[in-house]
Coordinates of C-alpha atoms in Angstrom, one line a residue:
Chain A
M86 CA -46.8 180.1 32.6
A87 CA -49.9 178.1 31.7
M88 CA -50.7 179.8 28.5
L89 CA -47.3 179.4 27.0
K90 CA -47.0 175.8 28.0
L91 CA -50.5 175.1 26.7
L92 CA -49.7 176.5 23.3
L93 CA -46.3 174.7 23.1
S94 CA -47.8 171.4 23.9
Y95 CA -50.5 172.0 21.3
L96 CA -47.9 172.8 18.7
S97 CA -45.9 169.7 19.6
I98 CA -49.0 167.5 19.0
H99 CA -49.9 169.4 15.8
P100 CA -46.6 170.4 14.3
S101 CA -48.2 172.1 11.3
P102 CA -51.5 173.6 12.4
L103 CA -52.1 175.2 9.0
R104 CA -52.7 172.0 7.3
N105 CA -56.0 171.4 9.0
P106 CA -58.7 174.1 9.3
S107 CA -59.8 172.9 12.8
T108 CA -56.3 173.1 14.3
S109 CA -55.7 176.5 12.9
L110 CA -59.0 177.7 14.2
H111 CA -58.2 176.3 17.6
L112 CA -54.9 178.0 17.6
S113 CA -56.2 181.4 16.5
Q114 CA -58.9 181.3 19.2
Q115 CA -56.1 181.2 21.8
A116 CA -54.4 184.2 20.2
P117 CA -56.1 187.1 22.1
A118 CA -55.6 185.4 25.4
F119 CA -52.0 184.8 24.7
L120 CA -51.3 188.3 23.4
S121 CA -52.7 189.9 26.5
S122 CA -51.0 187.5 28.9
S123 CA -47.8 188.5 30.7
E124 CA -45.9 185.6 29.0
S125 CA -46.2 187.2 25.6
T126 CA -43.5 189.6 26.5
K127 CA -40.9 186.9 27.2
D128 CA -37.9 187.0 24.8
T129 CA -37.4 183.3 24.2
Q130 CA -37.2 181.2 21.1
E131 CA -40.4 179.5 21.9
T132 CA -42.3 182.7 22.3
W133 CA -41.4 183.9 18.8
L134 CA -42.2 180.5 17.3
I135 CA -45.6 180.8 18.8
Y136 CA -46.0 184.3 17.5
E137 CA -45.3 183.2 14.0
Q138 CA -47.7 180.3 14.2
L139 CA -50.4 182.5 15.7
L140 CA -49.9 185.1 13.0
L141 CA -50.4 182.5 10.3
S142 CA -53.4 180.8 11.8
C143 CA -55.0 184.1 12.6
L144 CA -54.7 185.2 9.0
R145 CA -56.2 181.9 7.9
T146 CA -59.2 182.3 10.2
G147 CA -59.7 186.0 9.5
D148 CA -58.7 187.4 12.9
D149 CA -56.8 190.2 11.3
S150 CA -56.5 192.4 14.4
S151 CA -54.6 189.7 16.4
A152 CA -52.5 189.0 13.3
R153 CA -51.6 192.7 13.2
V154 CA -50.5 192.6 16.8
C155 CA -48.4 189.5 16.3
L156 CA -46.8 191.0 13.2
Q157 CA -46.0 194.3 15.0
R158 CA -44.3 192.5 17.9
L159 CA -42.3 190.3 15.6
S160 CA -41.1 193.2 13.5
G161 CA -40.4 195.2 16.7
R162 CA -38.1 192.4 17.9
F163 CA -36.4 191.4 14.7
G164 CA -36.5 194.6 12.7
V165 CA -38.6 195.2 9.6
D166 CA -35.6 194.4 7.4
S167 CA -35.3 190.8 8.5
A168 CA -36.0 188.5 5.6
R169 CA -38.5 186.4 7.5
V170 CA -40.4 189.4 8.9
K171 CA -40.6 190.9 5.4
A172 CA -42.1 187.7 4.1
L173 CA -44.6 187.6 7.0
T174 CA -45.5 191.3 6.4
G175 CA -46.1 190.5 2.7
L176 CA -48.3 187.6 3.7
Y177 CA -50.3 189.9 6.0
D178 CA -50.7 192.4 3.2
E179 CA -51.8 189.7 0.8
A180 CA -54.3 188.3 3.2
T181 CA -55.9 191.7 4.0
S182 CA -56.1 193.1 0.5
N183 CA -59.5 193.2 -0.9
S184 CA -59.1 193.7 -4.6
R185 CA -56.9 192.5 -7.4
G186 CA -55.3 195.9 -7.7
E187 CA -54.1 195.7 -4.1
L188 CA -52.6 192.3 -4.7
E189 CA -50.8 193.6 -7.8
S190 CA -49.3 196.4 -5.7
V191 CA -48.0 193.8 -3.2
L192 CA -46.5 191.9 -6.1
Q193 CA -44.8 195.0 -7.3
R194 CA -43.4 195.5 -3.8
Y195 CA -42.0 191.9 -3.8
Q196 CA -40.3 192.6 -7.1
D197 CA -38.7 195.8 -5.7
I198 CA -37.4 193.9 -2.7
L199 CA -36.0 191.2 -4.9
K200 CA -34.3 193.7 -7.1
E201 CA -32.6 195.1 -4.1
D202 CA -31.6 191.8 -2.6
P203 CA -32.0 188.8 -4.9
T204 CA -31.0 186.4 -2.2
N205 CA -34.2 186.9 -0.2
M206 CA -35.6 183.4 -0.5
P207 CA -38.8 183.8 1.6
I208 CA -39.9 186.8 -0.5
E209 CA -39.0 184.9 -3.7
K210 CA -41.3 182.1 -2.6
R211 CA -44.1 184.5 -1.6
R212 CA -43.8 186.1 -5.0
I213 CA -44.3 182.7 -6.7
S214 CA -47.3 181.8 -4.7
L215 CA -48.8 185.3 -5.2
L216 CA -48.3 184.9 -9.0
L217 CA -50.1 181.5 -8.8
S218 CA -53.0 182.9 -6.7
L219 CA -53.4 185.7 -9.3
G220 CA -53.8 182.9 -11.8
R221 CA -50.6 183.5 -13.7
T222 CA -49.5 179.9 -13.7
E223 CA -47.0 180.3 -16.5
D224 CA -45.2 183.1 -14.8
G225 CA -45.2 181.1 -11.6
I226 CA -43.6 178.1 -13.2
E227 CA -41.0 180.4 -14.8
A228 CA -40.2 182.0 -11.4
L229 CA -40.0 178.6 -9.8
T230 CA -37.6 177.3 -12.4
S231 CA -35.4 180.4 -11.9
L232 CA -35.4 179.8 -8.2
L233 CA -34.4 176.2 -8.7
S234 CA -31.6 177.1 -11.1
H235 CA -29.8 178.8 -8.2
S236 CA -31.1 176.6 -5.4
P237 CA -31.5 173.1 -6.8
N238 CA -31.5 171.5 -3.4
D239 CA -34.8 173.0 -2.3
A240 CA -37.1 170.0 -2.0
E241 CA -40.2 172.0 -1.3
S242 CA -39.9 174.0 -4.5
W243 CA -39.3 170.9 -6.6
A244 CA -42.5 169.3 -5.1
H245 CA -44.4 172.5 -5.8
L246 CA -43.1 172.7 -9.4
S247 CA -44.1 169.1 -9.9
S248 CA -47.7 169.8 -8.8
L249 CA -47.8 172.8 -11.2
Y250 CA -46.6 170.7 -14.1
F251 CA -49.2 168.1 -13.1
T252 CA -52.0 170.5 -13.3
Q253 CA -50.8 171.5 -16.8
G254 CA -50.8 167.9 -17.9
L255 CA -47.1 167.7 -18.3
Y256 CA -46.7 164.4 -16.6
Q257 CA -43.1 163.6 -17.6
Q258 CA -41.9 166.9 -16.3
S259 CA -43.8 166.3 -13.1
V260 CA -42.2 163.0 -12.5
F261 CA -38.8 164.6 -13.2
C262 CA -39.3 167.1 -10.4
L263 CA -40.4 164.4 -8.0
E264 CA -37.3 162.4 -8.8
E265 CA -35.3 165.5 -7.9
V266 CA -37.1 165.5 -4.5
L267 CA -36.1 161.9 -4.1
L268 CA -32.4 162.7 -4.7
I269 CA -32.6 165.2 -1.8
L270 CA -34.8 163.1 0.5
P271 CA -34.2 159.5 -0.5
N272 CA -36.7 158.0 2.0
A273 CA -39.7 160.2 1.2
Y274 CA -42.3 157.5 0.9
N275 CA -45.1 160.0 0.0
I276 CA -43.0 161.1 -3.0
F277 CA -42.7 157.5 -4.1
A278 CA -46.4 157.1 -3.9
R279 CA -46.9 160.4 -5.7
I280 CA -44.7 159.3 -8.6
G281 CA -46.8 156.1 -8.8
E282 CA -50.0 158.2 -8.9
V283 CA -48.6 160.5 -11.7
T284 CA -47.4 157.5 -13.7
Y285 CA -50.8 155.8 -13.3
I286 CA -52.7 158.9 -14.2
S287 CA -50.6 159.6 -17.2
A288 CA -51.0 156.1 -18.4
S289 CA -54.8 156.1 -18.0
A290 CA -54.9 159.5 -19.8
G291 CA -53.4 157.6 -22.7
A292 CA -50.2 159.6 -22.9
S293 CA -48.7 159.0 -26.3
G294 CA -45.8 156.6 -26.8
T295 CA -46.3 154.7 -23.6
N296 CA -47.4 151.1 -23.2
Q297 CA -50.2 151.1 -20.7
T298 CA -49.4 147.8 -19.0
E299 CA -45.8 148.7 -18.7
A300 CA -46.7 152.0 -17.1
F301 CA -49.0 150.3 -14.7
E302 CA -46.3 147.9 -13.7
E303 CA -44.0 150.8 -13.0
A304 CA -46.6 152.6 -11.0
I305 CA -47.1 149.4 -8.9
K306 CA -43.4 149.3 -8.2
Y307 CA -43.5 152.9 -6.9
F308 CA -46.5 152.2 -4.7
A309 CA -44.8 149.1 -3.4
R310 CA -41.7 151.0 -2.5
S311 CA -43.7 153.6 -0.6
V312 CA -45.4 151.0 1.5
E313 CA -42.1 149.2 2.0
L314 CA -40.8 152.4 3.5
S315 CA -43.9 153.1 5.6
E316 CA -46.0 150.2 6.4
W317 CA -49.3 152.0 7.1
Y318 CA -49.2 154.6 4.3
L319 CA -52.8 154.6 3.2
R320 CA -52.3 156.3 -0.1
G321 CA -49.6 153.8 -1.0
W322 CA -51.9 150.8 -0.3
Y323 CA -54.8 152.5 -2.0
G324 CA -52.7 153.0 -5.2
L325 CA -51.4 149.5 -5.0
K326 CA -54.9 148.0 -4.8
L327 CA -56.3 150.3 -7.5
V328 CA -53.5 149.7 -10.1
T329 CA -53.1 146.0 -9.5
G330 CA -56.9 145.7 -10.0
K331 CA -56.7 147.5 -13.3
F332 CA -53.7 145.4 -14.2
I333 CA -55.5 142.2 -13.6
Q334 CA -58.5 143.4 -15.6
A335 CA -56.2 144.0 -18.6
K336 CA -55.4 140.3 -18.4
P337 CA -51.7 140.2 -19.3
S338 CA -50.6 136.9 -20.8
D339 CA -47.3 136.5 -19.0
G340 CA -46.7 135.1 -15.5
T341 CA -46.9 138.3 -13.6
L342 CA -50.6 137.8 -13.1
R343 CA -50.3 135.6 -10.1
K344 CA -47.9 138.0 -8.4
M345 CA -50.3 140.9 -9.0
E346 CA -53.2 139.0 -7.5
S347 CA -51.4 138.3 -4.3
L348 CA -50.3 142.0 -4.2
N349 CA -53.9 143.0 -4.6
Q350 CA -55.0 140.7 -1.8
L351 CA -52.3 142.1 0.5
A352 CA -53.3 145.7 -0.2
T353 CA -56.9 144.8 0.5
E354 CA -56.0 143.2 3.8
K355 CA -54.0 146.2 4.9
L356 CA -56.6 148.7 3.8
L357 CA -59.3 146.8 5.7
Q358 CA -57.1 146.8 8.7
I359 CA -56.5 150.5 8.6
V360 CA -60.2 151.3 8.0
G361 CA -61.3 149.0 10.8
R362 CA -58.9 150.4 13.3
F363 CA -59.8 154.0 12.4
R364 CA -63.5 153.2 12.8
R365 CA -62.9 151.7 16.1
N366 CA -61.0 154.8 17.3
E367 CA -58.0 152.8 18.2
K368 CA -55.2 154.7 19.9
G369 CA -52.5 155.7 17.5
W370 CA -54.7 155.1 14.4
M371 CA -56.5 158.4 14.5
G372 CA -54.1 160.3 12.3
F373 CA -55.6 159.3 9.0
D374 CA -57.6 161.7 6.9
E375 CA -61.3 161.1 7.1
A376 CA -61.8 161.5 3.3
E377 CA -59.0 159.1 2.5
I378 CA -60.4 156.5 4.8
L379 CA -63.8 156.9 3.0
A380 CA -62.2 156.5 -0.4
A381 CA -60.4 153.4 0.7
K382 CA -63.7 151.9 2.0
N383 CA -65.4 152.7 -1.3
L384 CA -62.7 151.1 -3.3
I385 CA -62.9 147.9 -1.3
D386 CA -66.7 147.8 -1.5
R387 CA -66.6 148.3 -5.2
D388 CA -64.2 145.5 -5.6
E389 CA -66.2 143.1 -3.5
Q390 CA -69.4 143.8 -5.5
K391 CA -67.5 143.0 -8.7
F392 CA -66.4 139.7 -7.4
S393 CA -69.7 138.7 -5.9
R394 CA -71.5 139.4 -9.2
Chain B
M195 CA 4.7 151.8 64.1
A196 CA 3.4 153.2 60.8
T197 CA 1.4 156.0 62.1
V198 CA 0.3 158.1 59.3
Q199 CA 1.6 161.6 59.8
T200 CA -0.9 164.2 59.0
Q201 CA 0.3 167.7 58.5
T202 CA -1.6 170.3 60.2
I203 CA -1.2 173.9 59.1
L204 CA -2.9 176.6 61.0
R205 CA -4.7 178.7 58.5
D206 CA -6.5 181.9 59.2
P207 CA -10.2 181.1 58.5
Q208 CA -10.5 184.5 56.9
L209 CA -8.4 183.1 54.0
F210 CA -11.6 181.4 52.8
Y211 CA -13.5 184.6 52.6
W212 CA -10.8 186.8 51.2
I213 CA -9.1 184.4 48.7
L214 CA -11.0 181.3 47.9
F215 CA -14.3 182.9 47.5
P216 CA -13.1 186.0 45.6
I217 CA -11.2 184.0 43.1
T218 CA -14.2 181.8 42.4
A219 CA -16.5 184.7 42.1
V220 CA -14.2 186.6 39.8
M221 CA -13.8 183.6 37.6
V222 CA -17.5 183.1 37.3
L223 CA -18.2 186.7 36.6
T224 CA -15.5 187.0 34.0
G225 CA -16.9 184.0 32.3
V226 CA -20.3 185.5 32.2
L227 CA -18.9 188.8 31.0
R228 CA -16.9 187.2 28.3
H229 CA -20.0 185.4 27.1
Y230 CA -21.8 188.6 26.7
A231 CA -18.8 190.4 25.2
T232 CA -18.5 187.8 22.5
V233 CA -22.2 188.0 21.7
L234 CA -21.9 191.7 21.4
M235 CA -18.8 191.7 19.3
Q236 CA -20.0 189.1 16.9
S237 CA -20.7 190.6 13.5
D238 CA -23.7 189.3 11.6
P239 CA -23.0 186.7 9.0
K240 CA -22.3 188.5 5.8
K241 CA -24.9 188.3 3.1
Q242 CA -23.7 186.1 0.2
E243 CA -24.2 187.0 -3.4
L244 CA -26.7 185.1 -5.4
S245 CA -23.9 183.7 -7.6
A246 CA -22.0 182.3 -4.6
I247 CA -25.1 180.6 -3.3
S248 CA -25.8 179.2 -6.7
E249 CA -22.3 177.8 -6.9
Q250 CA -22.6 176.0 -3.6
R251 CA -26.0 174.6 -4.1
N252 CA -25.3 173.4 -7.6
L253 CA -22.3 171.6 -6.3
L254 CA -24.5 170.1 -3.6
R255 CA -26.9 168.9 -6.2
G256 CA -24.1 166.8 -7.7
V257 CA -23.3 165.4 -4.3
N258 CA -26.9 164.5 -3.8
L259 CA -27.2 162.9 -7.1
R260 CA -24.1 160.8 -6.4
T261 CA -25.2 159.7 -2.9
N262 CA -28.9 158.9 -3.8
H263 CA -28.6 157.8 -7.4
N264 CA -30.1 154.5 -6.6
Q265 CA -33.5 156.1 -5.9
I266 CA -34.2 156.9 -9.5
P267 CA -34.3 154.8 -12.7
L268 CA -31.1 154.4 -14.7
S269 CA -32.3 156.5 -17.6
S270 CA -33.2 159.4 -15.3
F271 CA -29.8 159.1 -13.6
I272 CA -27.9 159.0 -16.9
A273 CA -29.7 162.1 -18.2
R274 CA -28.9 164.1 -15.0
K275 CA -25.4 162.8 -14.8
N276 CA -24.6 163.8 -18.4
Y277 CA -26.1 167.3 -17.9
L278 CA -24.3 167.9 -14.6
V279 CA -20.9 166.5 -15.7
A280 CA -21.0 168.6 -18.9
A281 CA -22.0 171.8 -16.9
Y282 CA -19.4 171.1 -14.3
N283 CA -16.7 170.7 -16.8
R284 CA -17.7 173.8 -18.6
G285 CA -17.8 175.7 -15.3
D286 CA -21.3 176.9 -15.8
F287 CA -22.0 177.3 -12.1
L288 CA -18.9 179.2 -11.2
K289 CA -19.2 182.4 -9.3
D290 CA -16.7 184.2 -11.5
P291 CA -16.0 182.1 -14.6
E292 CA -13.2 184.3 -15.8
N293 CA -11.0 183.2 -12.9
K294 CA -11.3 179.6 -13.9
G295 CA -7.7 178.7 -14.5
K296 CA -6.2 181.0 -12.0
P297 CA -4.9 179.9 -8.6
P298 CA -7.2 180.6 -5.7
A299 CA -7.2 184.1 -4.3
N300 CA -5.1 184.7 -1.2
P301 CA -7.3 184.5 1.8
M302 CA -5.7 187.5 3.3
T303 CA -6.9 189.7 0.4
D304 CA -10.3 188.1 0.1
P305 CA -12.8 190.3 2.0
A306 CA -14.9 187.3 3.0
G307 CA -11.8 185.5 4.4
M308 CA -10.8 188.7 6.1
D309 CA -14.1 188.8 7.9
Q310 CA -13.7 185.4 9.2
M311 CA -10.3 186.1 10.5
M312 CA -11.4 189.3 12.2
N313 CA -14.0 187.2 14.1
M314 CA -11.4 184.7 15.1
L315 CA -9.2 187.5 16.3
K316 CA -12.0 189.0 18.3
G317 CA -12.7 185.7 20.0
N318 CA -9.1 185.3 20.8
M319 CA -8.8 188.7 22.3
A320 CA -11.9 188.2 24.5
M321 CA -10.1 185.2 25.9
M322 CA -6.6 186.4 26.2
V323 CA -7.1 189.8 27.8
P324 CA -9.1 188.8 30.9
Q325 CA -7.0 185.7 31.3
T326 CA -3.8 187.7 31.5
L327 CA -5.4 190.3 33.8
I328 CA -6.7 187.8 36.3
M329 CA -3.5 185.9 36.3
G330 CA -1.6 189.1 37.1
W331 CA -4.1 190.0 39.7
I332 CA -3.8 186.7 41.5
N333 CA 0.0 186.7 41.2
A334 CA 0.2 190.1 42.7
F335 CA -2.1 189.7 45.6
F336 CA -2.5 186.0 46.5
S337 CA 0.6 184.2 45.4
G338 CA 2.2 181.9 47.9
F339 CA -1.0 181.2 50.0
V340 CA -2.1 177.8 50.9
I341 CA -5.8 178.2 51.0
M342 CA -7.4 174.8 51.5
K343 CA -7.1 171.1 52.1
L344 CA -8.6 168.5 49.9
P345 CA -10.7 165.9 51.8
F346 CA -9.0 163.0 50.0
P347 CA -5.4 161.9 49.5
L348 CA -3.6 162.2 46.2
T349 CA -0.4 160.9 44.8
L350 CA 2.7 163.0 44.4
R351 CA 2.2 163.7 40.8
F352 CA -0.5 166.2 41.6
K353 CA 1.9 168.4 43.4
S354 CA 2.8 170.5 40.5
M355 CA -0.8 170.9 39.6
L356 CA -2.1 171.8 43.1
Q357 CA 0.7 173.7 44.6
S358 CA 2.1 176.0 41.9
G359 CA 3.5 179.1 43.5
V360 CA 4.3 177.4 46.7
A361 CA 7.8 176.0 46.5
T362 CA 8.0 173.5 49.4
R363 CA 9.1 170.0 48.8
D364 CA 7.5 168.3 51.9
L365 CA 4.1 169.8 51.9
D366 CA 1.4 167.2 51.6
V367 CA -0.2 167.1 48.2
R368 CA -3.6 167.7 49.7
W369 CA -2.9 171.3 50.3
V370 CA -3.9 173.6 47.5
S371 CA -2.4 177.0 46.7
S372 CA -4.2 180.0 45.5
L373 CA -2.7 180.0 42.1
S374 CA -3.7 176.4 41.6
W375 CA -7.2 177.2 42.7
Y376 CA -7.3 179.7 39.9
F377 CA -6.3 177.0 37.4
L378 CA -8.8 174.5 38.7
N379 CA -11.5 177.1 38.3
L380 CA -10.3 178.0 34.8
F381 CA -10.7 174.4 33.6
G382 CA -13.5 173.2 35.8
L383 CA -16.2 175.8 35.6
R384 CA -17.7 174.6 32.3
S385 CA -20.7 172.9 33.8
I386 CA -21.5 175.9 35.9
F387 CA -21.4 178.1 32.9
T388 CA -23.7 175.7 31.1
F389 CA -26.0 175.9 34.0
I390 CA -26.0 179.7 34.1
L391 CA -25.8 180.6 30.4
G392 CA -27.2 177.6 28.6
N393 CA -25.5 175.2 26.3
E394 CA -24.3 177.5 23.5
N395 CA -22.3 179.8 25.7
S396 CA -18.9 181.2 24.8
A397 CA -17.7 181.7 28.4
D398 CA -15.6 178.7 28.6
Q399 CA -12.2 178.9 27.0
M400 CA -11.5 175.2 26.7
T401 CA -14.4 174.6 24.3
Q402 CA -13.3 177.5 22.2
Q403 CA -9.8 176.2 22.0
M404 CA -11.1 172.8 21.0
Q405 CA -13.2 174.4 18.2
Q406 CA -10.1 176.1 16.9
M407 CA -8.2 172.8 16.8
N408 CA -10.9 171.2 14.8
P409 CA -12.2 173.7 12.2
A410 CA -13.1 170.9 9.8
S411 CA -16.6 170.7 11.1
G412 CA -19.4 172.8 9.8
N413 CA -19.3 174.6 6.5
A414 CA -15.7 173.8 5.8
M415 CA -16.6 172.6 2.4
F416 CA -16.6 176.1 1.0
A417 CA -13.8 177.6 3.0
P418 CA -12.2 180.6 1.4
G419 CA -9.0 179.8 -0.5
Q420 CA -10.4 176.7 -2.1
D421 CA -10.7 176.6 -5.9
P422 CA -14.3 176.0 -6.7
N423 CA -13.5 175.0 -10.2
K424 CA -11.3 172.1 -8.9
M425 CA -14.2 171.0 -6.7
F426 CA -16.5 170.9 -9.6
L427 CA -14.1 168.9 -11.7
A428 CA -13.6 166.5 -8.9
E429 CA -17.3 166.1 -8.4
A430 CA -17.8 165.5 -12.2
E431 CA -15.2 162.7 -12.0
N432 CA -17.0 161.2 -9.0
L433 CA -20.3 161.2 -10.9
E434 CA -18.7 159.4 -13.8
V435 CA -17.3 156.8 -11.5
V436 CA -20.5 156.2 -9.7
G437 CA -22.3 155.8 -13.0
G438 CA -21.1 152.2 -13.4
Q439 CA -22.6 151.1 -10.1
H440 CA -26.3 152.0 -10.5
E441 CA -28.8 149.7 -8.9
W442 CA -32.3 150.9 -8.8
V443 CA -34.0 150.4 -5.4
L444 CA -37.3 149.6 -7.1
D445 CA -35.9 146.5 -8.8
G446 CA -37.5 143.5 -7.1
V447 CA -39.5 145.6 -4.7
V448 CA -42.7 143.6 -5.4
D449 CA -40.9 140.4 -4.5
R450 CA -39.5 142.0 -1.4
L451 CA -42.9 143.2 -0.3
L452 CA -44.5 139.8 -0.9
K453 CA -41.8 138.0 0.9
S454 CA -42.0 140.2 4.0
R455 CA -45.6 139.2 4.3
V456 CA -44.9 135.6 5.3

């Protein structure tokens, strides 16, 4: 009983272990023990959930033999024709292939599956990410748009498409996709902050036909909305501080300057609070990303130097 | 003077072992059996065509836009609205555009609707057949027995509920007949089934009947027999109406944020 419970509680603390290398490593190290334990033969929903997560983290950390066992048991239970198992099999093949040629053959297989059953969404998504990892960004974008034309309420795909457009420098399209995400998930504070970031970046890149101060003001609004929804969202406060700083530097003539200064001050306070609590290892404040904390600290320091000079 | 008369009936204690217990056991076992029979008979949900999926999801996109339109700036909203309304009116997302003006297909001839009805029929059969059998069995073997006495008094109204099959006027309401015990089991075993089989069991008939009374829940939005074109046109109209009430949530957000600070 112990092993299963251990893994379940670990997964409930870290709901997406793949996001972080250390959690996926930890999970994959448990894999051999779990696979040989008697609980691994139980036929419950939790067991299969664990199998899937173990498979993914093992692939990530290079434990291919454990991944193979997980995949075999999953396909033994649900059948090789199940859409999800097919996608996992494809993922395994992708991860274990050594050359570009092998990847191309996996891609070909995806295309065959899709020709047979065009409604297989997991495979369609795998095909898109494989296209992208092969470096064929344009094809990837095209495949994503075709997916979204028949499933326009898939927030994940819109967000993905947005980041692809962003890498291509197509800021307006990127914002459009993020707005679509907002229509599906109206309270996604991270998406609000992301729109703010994209708006700010496109304004600083000097996108044609935009007034920079106006764009900054809009970005500030988006950041403000994100922290209104989530009080301790670091990226939101960071963006707020950064952009209001730039805005004040530009010295606008109208009366918004005072408001921006107080916003800047508020953001600084909040950032200092987050950094301080993180540094002191306070309980409940450890979920922040180390790198983001560091960046916030740098931003504050830079600002202080400027004022003291 | 008002001594409460208590009826005493001499019952063979074997009644408990040979009637009360068997009825209960049989009821529980049929419940379990019915659960597994329903699981076994359920056909997999049929794969939908890509065009059908596209039709549903594009309609949902309009619904999403209508409900969350305040999240995006007015210009973005207007652009999306114009595109969707035009496409809806043209019927771009319809599964089969050539049937646009025709009345909806008869659900009896539609294979998808047929499938659903088959499932319903199967569920009904799994309920009806054992119920009739057990009822007949009890009637044939145990009718007319008084098998137990409730430990608490009841009003006269309960007589018809507790003493069906025993036609005596003067018998105290606390006595329960075998047929009534069957009915009590029929309605009262739900929590036991939940305990044995888990929450999503199909052993209990009452829950199933309730589901049939109320089919509106779930995926009723795309029930067979509805004309998708009409739904699209209605949604286009809704979008036009909502267009006049746009209020961007980001308006005044900076003031709100600064105000919340003090």
